[in-house]
């Protein structure tokens, strides 16, 4: 599947740009791509994101080869022969630069919320008119476990949000069956580490506020909700979502509650997950005895899933667990890049 | 309401014994009662609980008057003129000593699960026959916000579990109304700090396991479930409960999801809570803007409650929040003791 | 010693103002004084400190009586009959308001660094000319364990810094003896929780930076150094001080290393501490077996001290441990207030 | 330097055994060697260490090829053609199995304290007679930065302790110069995360004890002291060492204090470090502006070093920082294995 194998042997074959490399997701992208066997990286400074960065002095070390770094411009895409550009930028910056990237013949993986929704949803949940409605229609939602083939042929991939990745992976295999009493409610109670809130300073992320603390936020009104509805196939009136802030750096664990129309054996449920994810290396279905934990997915691209049934067989609890910065952001973006480049989906991620 | 005011001025009026003072709940009881204006304390060593305690050498300080300590025996109740004895012991020890305490004329507040359920429930959830079925019938469930008058007249109070305290306080005011579509499911997604798991050593409570981690446990089968059903008035088939372990020392936050039969205005919902808890000093109902957090209840006896409604008015999310060692254990036990002794319910707790 | 006992029985006798009540130390002052039996509190809004505060909505609770709050002005001191005003403000604000407080006949306890040093030291370590050199000469350094009698007669008390409190309490009893080889070096290796860095936002106090991390800072150049030199009686050339940031909210533990001129028995060393602190309720001298820990001093006004000797009797290690917000700030400030008002030094602090 | 390059291209060339793979260091060894390009691994179950392991059920994943596992026996070394065996076992187990490993022609890297000291030191600090004094004499202390050539030719490498690695790397380059006033005292104030205390259960490592806490331990009597003395060239009477427990999972930061005989320019000091470590890829010397932090070395094999001088040039503070499980244990063990096998020292570690 690698279309240029000899280059892979001789050295990195593909050239990748990153805009917005100083946030948590962007920095994780850099560290994942440094170890990726088939790419070389160029950091692109956008005035809105990298302008104010003053790097902390680091120790002198001969080991880390410096990464090329230059100001962002549309020309930089051509001059550097970039194959793919990641935009880990605010949505308004992504809407500005993605058309320029595509116009230069490169592909784009956008980690913001700019290209995940419909134009109407964007206006409702982000409070602003979308400036690139045509690109929005072209963009492919980058959850490879659902849209692998479409991603392979895409120019623009909208990398999913962290909470939606956990929720959709847990809910989607069930939604295709006629098992769930949807009107009873499809509940997603999600908990995330602090890096999910981004790097900007806020009293909410001060150590003395977060440590030994826990709280809910954005109850029933988180802007990640429409992503879940669109991709798992759920009506808004049937869905309830609450986010919570964990006193951890990383990790998302989401607990889902569903009512079944009639008892379904656990084996049938696990089979539904196994067949939905038969070709997905990054989904791990738990047996009934163990339990997903964020420490077992942190620093990996896995999404771990566990199911429990009530004694009467009518209440189903599904736990899903990811690293919000890997499967929930940078790792999934690299997975999408691998697909765009015709590489093995898992390259650089295991 | 204080029946012996002159003694309170002259010095502590009531004499209190504590069995099981070395666990988290027991130690918290000791520290709360040391500051209580109307009691003096005697520590009672039971062979099963205090036998193995080897105290760490503490600094010499003239400030902490030593607390009386002696081996447990039924005679100790009489010789020390104990008015109330707390048993923060395993259920099988509580079933052994509580009858002896009552036989000597003292009252008992039991912090174990021994006297909270029916005999049939006890057998099912604790896996053993109950040895004191008559006392079980006499015991009053010690949630003062629900059973204040019964507690005042009781001999034996079964102090509630930590999770049930959070769940019942959140659900009970709604269950009396004809608002909730019960068969859709009454969901309690609860998260607790590590002290909720008790002090005994386990790989599950090692710092390196808990820190930067989070996971679910006892999904749909926690033994605290029947307490909630009995006291909030919920059928087992309508209830789903999941416990989670937070990387904090203390605190429980529980997020509840309910479907309403028809839209109910938020004002009516808040009024239901306010009138249910009109005479309850320890329940704080949040306005819609703020959010309960465990840091705002830790080291207090408060239970904080917040409600959210979906746009269509049909999905209700109720968050409740307590300190598992105070309102969820020792603080509530002192609240019950105050009621047993005819004292102001809040004495020593504000 | 309480000069107005009948008022204490009838209700709070003294009236206290607080400027700068929104920082960590100021907020701790408020909570300590709310429980203090002999004072009532007025919060004073200074434009530089409280101006920007927008309080988070809190739950409605009948239990916390509202504290009086008004804009700061010199008149407010007279109109409210304030006996003592605390200034938990930046040094430049303290230098502005303290003269006005004293001019109205009230006493002042300043928690900033404004009145702790000589004018020359202030210029060197704070980089600015001192604007109140006469008051600087009048101010008494508020470490009651050293200067109890002077504090009783003072108008202006300079409340010590957190690190100096831990270091001076550990070193001062030894410096009076002819035991220490000073030129070998008097080392203070100090570690503090995050609240020691104050409440203002910084990348250094973001949860994701502090958690699972530890580092040194201000090595050999922390501005708390001259306080230690002045009060423990040490020459600058003999002292080495390093600060470190702990991933905890609170607490300071400082490890001190000294070389002795000749072997001194442990008993003699402990006796030196015991006699130095014979009338000090808040110093706890550890026996050799135990160890101070920040969890044992947090939320108390204690300073715990432990000594170790090398086999040859020539190397002495002294560990001291305080809560940086209590004995290291607000608790010590209340201790000083008690002395200024002729109250028992420990009132409201045990 | 790779003596069998064609095997490296065809697949893993060397066969490695691990005894004691369930502790923190052993588990880290397994994960490092799984990614190492030139080795394959066999897990060896010793009755004292692996006997009681009951693995938690893990999710089914096709990605992790199972590692060979079998009971330990001397024959297992021959039958599996093992080139190197790691023993991450208690010292008494290491003394039993290492002679058997060597007798079968394999090399050994021992991660216990069994082969780091002289026989006399072992008796004093471990309280038992050493059972293999001849092997003790043969063993090479496995700090490659000091003993690289000796390690290349060794049969048995004694992998250093975690604290000694941090202390020796910081102190050794200075000890060769005539700069330090040794009798004034060479101070090492060291702080370690919880995994340094090992995996066995103890009240000292319970989450509720460690979190929001910090304390000193083993003051002036830690058994890692003689390793430092032997390898950095320091007399016992000149050295003072204190260990502290950080509320982190991993990382050691050690702060060293030295008095200089006369002022030495910072440039000369940094040059001493740079030339001492000229061929050492894992030592990073900091410029004066930055600061080592455990978050910058965690999950790496680096040792970061920073120096500060007092204004009079006579007091030197050296901070060193490592990951206790990597450079302080498993990473350094792999570095030693690479040297034993003639591989590049950094293979699998960058």
XYZ file of C-alpha atoms in Angstrom, chain A residues 124 181-191 209-217 219-220 236-242 244 246-250 253 255-257 259 291-296 298 306 308-312 315-317 319 321, chain B residues 124 181-191 209-217 219-220 236-242 244 246-250 253 255-257 259 291-296 298 306 308-312 315-317 319 321:
118
model
C -25.642 27.610 16.272
C -35.065 2.250 23.055
C -33.836 5.617 21.809
C -36.565 7.750 23.328
C -35.679 6.493 26.824
C -32.456 8.403 26.368
C -28.901 7.798 25.242
C -26.724 9.121 28.040
C -23.047 10.007 27.755
C -21.415 10.982 31.050
C -17.874 11.991 30.042
C -14.821 12.895 32.152
C -8.151 24.775 41.628
C -7.897 21.419 39.820
C -5.993 19.290 42.297
C -8.230 17.414 44.798
C -11.242 18.684 42.878
C -13.846 17.482 40.358
C -16.887 19.120 38.774
C -19.301 18.973 35.848
C -19.437 21.609 33.115
C -24.188 20.162 31.031
C -26.461 19.421 28.036
C -30.775 15.540 19.517
C -33.875 14.950 21.640
C -32.660 11.456 22.528
C -29.174 12.451 23.681
C -27.878 13.779 27.003
C -24.213 14.716 27.400
C -22.327 16.017 30.436
C -16.558 16.740 33.781
C -10.737 15.281 36.103
C -7.688 16.177 38.210
C -5.410 14.446 35.700
C -3.327 15.768 32.855
C -4.780 13.451 30.259
C -13.404 8.027 30.192
C -19.822 6.098 30.656
C -22.868 5.519 28.445
C -26.315 4.339 29.545
C -32.198 1.076 27.596
C -12.146 -2.502 33.220
C -10.755 0.228 30.983
C -8.668 2.813 32.843
C -7.159 5.969 31.482
C -3.706 4.808 32.591
C -3.997 1.881 30.152
C -2.629 7.143 27.961
C -16.307 -2.373 28.006
C -22.133 -4.297 31.264
C -25.735 -5.528 31.380
C -28.247 -5.365 34.206
C -29.654 -8.631 35.537
C -32.906 -8.170 33.583
C -29.991 -1.679 30.909
C -26.694 -1.500 29.074
C -23.674 0.463 30.322
C -17.519 2.514 29.056
C -11.631 5.306 27.230
C -28.331 -10.922 48.653
C -40.773 8.796 33.367
C -39.361 6.107 35.641
C -39.217 3.312 33.106
C -36.949 5.375 30.840
C -34.370 4.967 33.572
C -33.089 6.826 36.603
C -29.338 7.031 36.117
C -26.770 7.744 38.828
C -23.209 8.128 37.555
C -21.158 8.542 40.740
C -17.478 9.384 41.276
C -2.098 3.221 40.415
C -4.515 6.005 41.365
C -2.604 9.118 40.375
C -3.247 10.253 36.772
C -5.868 7.513 36.476
C -9.649 7.069 36.491
C -11.914 4.067 36.004
C -15.391 2.678 36.625
C -16.127 -0.182 39.017
C -21.102 -1.243 37.308
C -24.792 -2.034 37.977
C -34.673 -1.794 40.956
C -35.536 -2.250 37.287
C -35.664 1.531 36.818
C -32.276 2.317 38.353
C -28.764 2.215 36.911
C -25.760 3.018 39.121
C -22.058 3.139 38.259
C -15.922 5.500 39.562
C -11.319 9.660 41.310
C -7.627 10.495 41.837
C -8.515 12.587 44.904
C -8.452 11.821 48.584
C -12.018 12.847 49.210
C -19.880 14.005 42.835
C -24.519 13.079 38.060
C -28.119 11.937 37.674
C -30.116 11.714 34.451
C -36.528 11.814 31.599
C -21.598 24.402 39.634
C -20.978 22.187 42.656
C -17.373 21.083 43.023
C -15.928 18.690 45.522
C -13.490 21.374 46.722
C -16.488 23.455 47.880
C -14.792 18.977 51.266
C -27.546 21.668 40.907
C -29.989 21.459 34.386
C -32.735 21.044 31.815
C -32.485 20.305 28.098
C -33.925 22.841 25.654
C -37.057 20.725 25.138
C -34.150 15.736 30.073
C -33.125 16.667 33.592
C -29.584 16.403 34.920
C -25.582 16.974 40.148
C -21.805 16.689 45.734
